[in-house]
Short mmCIF file of C-alpha atoms and ligand atoms in Angstrom, two decimals:
data_model
loop_
_atom_site.label_atom_id
_atom_site.label_comp_id
_atom_site.label_asym_id
_atom_site.label_seq_id
_atom_site.Cartn_x
_atom_site.Cartn_y
_atom_site.Cartn_z
CA UNK A 97 102.43 32.82 -176.70
CA UNK A 98 100.89 36.24 -176.15
CA UNK A 99 102.52 39.28 -177.77
CA UNK A 100 102.49 42.26 -175.44
CA UNK A 101 103.67 45.65 -176.68
CA UNK A 102 105.84 47.43 -174.12
CA UNK A 103 104.75 51.06 -173.62
CA UNK A 104 102.86 50.46 -176.87
CA UNK A 105 105.42 49.63 -179.51
CA UNK A 106 108.35 51.52 -178.05
CA UNK A 107 110.80 50.16 -180.61
CA UNK A 108 108.96 52.03 -183.34
CA UNK A 109 107.14 55.03 -181.85
CA UNK A 110 107.55 57.36 -178.84
CA UNK A 111 106.72 55.32 -175.73
CA UNK A 112 103.34 55.58 -174.00
CA UNK A 113 101.77 57.75 -176.72
CA UNK A 114 98.62 57.13 -178.73
CA UNK A 115 100.87 56.70 -181.78
CA UNK A 116 102.75 53.94 -180.00
CA UNK A 117 99.58 52.17 -178.87
CA UNK A 118 98.10 52.42 -182.38
CA UNK A 119 101.32 50.96 -183.79
CA UNK A 120 101.09 48.04 -181.35
CA UNK A 121 97.51 47.41 -182.47
CA UNK A 122 98.61 47.58 -186.11
CA UNK A 123 101.25 44.94 -185.33
CA UNK A 124 98.53 42.64 -184.01
CA UNK A 125 99.40 42.52 -180.33
CA UNK A 126 97.36 40.55 -177.82
CA UNK A 127 98.03 43.16 -175.16
CA UNK A 128 99.70 46.48 -174.47
CA UNK A 129 101.64 47.48 -171.39
CA UNK A 130 101.63 51.08 -170.12
CA UNK A 131 102.68 53.07 -167.04
CA UNK A 132 100.49 55.42 -165.00
CA UNK A 133 101.08 58.37 -162.69
CA UNK A 134 98.63 60.80 -161.15
CA UNK A 135 98.53 64.43 -162.26
CA UNK A 136 98.20 67.29 -159.73
CA UNK A 137 94.45 67.41 -160.41
CA UNK A 138 94.03 63.68 -159.87
CA UNK A 139 93.93 62.35 -163.45
CA UNK A 140 95.67 59.09 -164.41
CA UNK A 141 98.22 59.93 -167.06
CA UNK A 142 100.25 57.50 -169.13
CA UNK A 143 103.94 58.18 -168.69
CA UNK A 144 106.84 56.10 -167.39
CA UNK A 145 108.94 58.52 -165.34
CA UNK A 146 108.05 60.67 -162.33
CA UNK A 147 109.02 63.71 -164.41
CA UNK A 148 108.23 64.78 -167.95
CA UNK A 149 111.87 65.67 -168.62
CA UNK A 150 113.10 62.61 -170.54
CA UNK A 151 110.14 62.00 -172.83
CA UNK A 152 108.76 65.49 -173.53
CA UNK A 153 109.90 69.05 -174.23
CA UNK A 154 108.69 70.08 -170.75
CA UNK A 155 110.19 70.00 -167.29
CA UNK A 156 108.83 69.04 -163.89
CA UNK A 157 107.22 66.39 -161.76
CA UNK A 158 104.05 64.86 -163.17
CA UNK A 159 102.48 65.05 -159.70
CA UNK A 160 103.01 68.85 -159.63
CA UNK A 161 101.31 69.51 -162.98
CA UNK A 162 97.63 69.47 -163.96
CA UNK A 163 96.40 67.45 -166.92
CA UNK A 164 96.06 70.66 -168.91
CA UNK A 165 99.64 71.67 -168.16
CA UNK A 166 100.92 68.17 -168.94
CA UNK A 167 99.12 68.08 -172.26
CA UNK A 168 100.84 71.27 -173.40
CA UNK A 169 104.11 69.36 -173.63
CA UNK A 170 105.09 67.37 -176.69
CA UNK A 171 106.99 64.13 -177.11
CA UNK A 172 108.94 63.18 -180.22
CA UNK A 173 106.68 63.12 -183.27
CA UNK A 174 104.56 65.87 -181.69
CA UNK A 175 102.52 63.62 -179.41
CA UNK A 176 100.85 64.52 -176.11
CA UNK A 177 101.01 62.64 -172.83
CA UNK A 178 97.72 60.75 -173.01
CA UNK A 179 95.47 60.17 -170.05
CA UNK A 180 94.47 56.57 -169.36
CA UNK A 181 90.94 57.07 -170.60
CA UNK A 182 92.21 58.25 -173.99
CA UNK A 183 94.28 55.09 -174.33
CA UNK A 184 91.44 52.78 -173.29
CA UNK A 185 89.12 54.47 -175.76
CA UNK A 186 91.68 54.08 -178.53
CA UNK A 187 92.16 50.39 -177.69
CA UNK A 188 88.41 49.84 -177.47
CA UNK A 189 88.82 46.19 -176.38
CA UNK A 190 90.98 45.27 -179.37
CA UNK A 191 93.61 43.89 -176.99
CA UNK A 192 94.06 43.62 -173.24
CA UNK A 193 95.65 46.45 -171.29
CA UNK A 194 98.37 45.89 -168.70
CA UNK A 195 98.25 48.95 -166.45
CA UNK A 196 101.48 49.29 -164.49
CA UNK A 197 100.90 51.39 -161.37
CA UNK A 198 103.97 53.60 -161.05
CA UNK A 199 102.98 56.75 -159.20
CA UNK A 200 101.73 57.24 -155.67
CA UNK A 201 97.96 57.32 -155.34
CA UNK A 202 97.25 55.57 -158.64
CA UNK A 203 95.65 52.41 -157.23
CA UNK A 204 92.19 53.65 -156.30
CA UNK A 205 91.56 55.72 -159.45
CA UNK A 206 92.84 52.87 -161.63
CA UNK A 207 90.54 50.35 -159.92
CA UNK A 208 87.62 52.78 -160.27
CA UNK A 209 88.35 53.31 -163.97
CA UNK A 210 88.56 49.56 -164.60
CA UNK A 211 85.24 49.08 -162.81
CA UNK A 212 83.66 51.90 -164.84
CA UNK A 213 84.76 50.36 -168.16
CA UNK A 214 83.44 46.96 -167.09
CA UNK A 215 80.11 48.28 -165.77
CA UNK A 216 79.39 50.93 -168.37
CA UNK A 217 81.44 50.20 -171.49
CA UNK A 218 81.16 46.48 -171.99
CA UNK A 219 84.77 45.67 -171.07
CA UNK A 220 85.62 42.49 -169.12
CA UNK A 221 88.03 41.76 -166.30
CA UNK A 222 90.07 39.72 -168.80
CA UNK A 223 90.66 42.94 -170.78
CA UNK A 224 92.80 44.23 -167.90
CA UNK A 225 95.81 43.29 -165.88
CA UNK A 226 97.25 45.49 -163.14
CA UNK A 227 100.95 45.21 -162.32
CA UNK A 228 103.44 47.05 -160.15
CA UNK A 229 106.84 46.90 -158.50
CA UNK A 230 105.08 48.58 -155.56
CA UNK A 231 103.58 45.44 -154.13
CA UNK A 232 101.60 47.36 -151.52
CA UNK A 233 99.64 48.87 -154.44
CA UNK A 234 98.85 45.33 -155.63
CA UNK A 235 97.61 44.34 -152.15
CA UNK A 236 95.40 47.44 -152.22
CA UNK A 237 94.10 46.51 -155.70
CA UNK A 238 93.22 43.00 -154.51
CA UNK A 239 91.47 44.41 -151.45
CA UNK A 240 89.48 46.95 -153.47
CA UNK A 241 88.40 44.41 -156.07
CA UNK A 242 89.64 40.80 -155.97
CA UNK A 243 88.31 40.14 -159.48
CA UNK A 244 90.90 42.37 -161.14
CA UNK A 245 93.73 40.26 -162.63
CA UNK A 246 97.05 41.14 -161.02
CA UNK A 247 100.64 40.56 -162.16
CA UNK A 248 103.47 40.78 -159.64
CA UNK A 249 106.46 42.57 -161.14
CA UNK A 250 109.95 41.70 -160.02
CA UNK A 251 113.44 42.66 -161.09
CA UNK A 252 115.20 40.97 -158.17
CA UNK A 253 113.66 37.79 -156.80
CA UNK A 254 111.36 35.18 -158.25
CA UNK A 255 110.97 33.40 -154.89
CA UNK A 256 109.61 36.47 -153.09
CA UNK A 257 107.36 37.30 -156.06
CA UNK A 258 105.96 33.76 -155.95
CA UNK A 259 105.23 33.94 -152.23
CA UNK A 260 103.57 37.35 -152.63
CA UNK A 261 101.57 36.23 -155.70
CA UNK A 262 100.16 33.35 -153.64
CA UNK A 263 99.30 35.71 -150.81
CA UNK A 264 97.29 38.13 -152.93
CA UNK A 265 95.97 35.48 -155.35
CA UNK A 266 97.61 37.11 -158.36
CA UNK A 267 97.13 35.82 -161.87
CA UNK A 268 100.66 36.29 -163.16
CA UNK A 269 104.28 36.90 -162.29
CA UNK A 270 106.12 39.28 -164.58
CA UNK A 271 109.88 38.99 -164.06
CA UNK A 272 112.81 40.72 -165.66
CA UNK A 273 113.52 38.10 -168.33
CA UNK A 274 117.12 37.81 -167.14
CA UNK A 275 115.88 36.23 -163.88
CA UNK A 276 114.45 33.24 -165.74
CA UNK A 277 116.37 29.97 -165.79
CA UNK A 278 115.40 26.78 -167.62
CA UNK A 279 113.04 25.43 -164.96
CA UNK A 280 111.69 28.69 -163.46
CA UNK A 281 108.73 29.11 -165.78
CA UNK A 282 107.30 25.62 -165.30
CA UNK A 283 107.72 25.96 -161.53
CA UNK A 284 105.68 29.18 -161.51
CA UNK A 285 103.08 27.72 -163.87
CA UNK A 286 102.71 24.61 -161.72
CA UNK A 287 102.05 26.92 -158.80
CA UNK A 288 99.15 28.34 -160.84
CA UNK A 289 100.59 31.54 -162.30
CA UNK A 290 101.07 32.81 -165.80
CA UNK A 291 104.51 34.16 -166.67
CA UNK A 292 105.04 37.32 -168.72
CA UNK A 293 108.72 38.35 -168.78
CA UNK A 294 109.93 41.77 -169.90
CA UNK A 295 111.54 43.47 -171.77
CA UNK A 296 112.65 40.97 -174.35
CA UNK A 297 113.82 42.71 -177.51
CA UNK A 298 116.63 40.74 -179.17
CA UNK A 299 115.53 37.91 -181.47
CA UNK A 300 117.92 35.44 -179.81
CA UNK A 301 116.59 36.29 -176.34
CA UNK A 302 113.00 35.99 -177.57
CA UNK A 303 113.78 32.47 -178.86
CA UNK A 304 115.39 31.43 -175.57
CA UNK A 305 112.51 32.78 -173.50
CA UNK A 306 109.92 31.19 -175.81
CA UNK A 307 111.63 27.83 -175.31
CA UNK A 308 111.02 28.19 -171.59
CA UNK A 309 107.29 28.00 -172.39
CA UNK A 310 106.29 31.38 -170.98
CA UNK A 311 102.67 32.50 -171.44
CA UNK A 312 103.61 35.71 -173.20
CA UNK A 313 106.39 38.19 -173.77
CA UNK A 314 106.48 41.94 -173.20
CA UNK A 315 108.60 43.57 -175.91
CA UNK A 316 109.35 46.94 -177.48
CA UNK A 317 109.17 45.00 -180.77
CA UNK A 318 106.09 42.82 -180.32
CA UNK A 319 106.16 41.79 -183.99
CA UNK A 320 109.39 39.87 -183.29
CA UNK A 321 107.42 37.40 -181.13
CA UNK A 322 106.25 34.54 -183.35
O1 G3P B 678 105.87 45.89 -166.97
C1 G3P B 678 107.13 45.49 -167.35
C2 G3P B 678 108.11 46.62 -167.46
O2 G3P B 678 107.49 47.68 -168.10
C3 G3P B 678 108.65 47.06 -166.14
O3 G3P B 678 109.72 47.96 -166.24
O4 G3P B 678 110.76 50.18 -166.19
O5 G3P B 678 109.83 49.33 -168.30
O6 G3P B 678 108.32 50.03 -166.46
P1 G3P B 678 109.63 49.44 -166.81
CA1 CA B 679 106.25 49.53 -167.42
#
């Protein structure tokens, strides 16, 4: 049962910051999940929302701001918005990295960065997984490089996610955990996919989901996954 830290270890530190990713590593995660958008000058930055308003002391759309402008803002605990490279260098292959493509235009630069880390920095394809609710970005990922492991995110329908995962030869299906019923996980696994539900935070829910035999759990509190 893989432990995957959601936005790092969001239950303990400000989400999607180096502090949060370090905390997840300290808690012994197998993987971290993070969200990426593109800055105005084309850099992949790690932030969940389209704007900086909720998580930092700044205001504005990420896509309208350069990396330099974005990194002037501060989150709680005085952290910056990291770029993806900074996070990968912190992780340094100590766990796998689930890159969730959020923002428009993130697919190509993310694929290129993954390829660069594999070719030049001794990372492996198994150190990465690319996911998205924007399934067209997953098709594009598969077209650009079919070796990159892909997880199909869904918050609405397992059936459609399964059909799409087959189509693009994904590795995993990552559903909202509330979509899972007793027999869903084994059905998806028999079809050849791993199952990584999110965001499972309450101990009771973690137990229920573990009993379904999922391959891993994405949680703000990854240390609660035994
Ligand atoms: O990748 C799973 C989960 O992070 C998807 O939802 O809104 O937390 O990015 P969200
Ligand atoms: Ca996410």
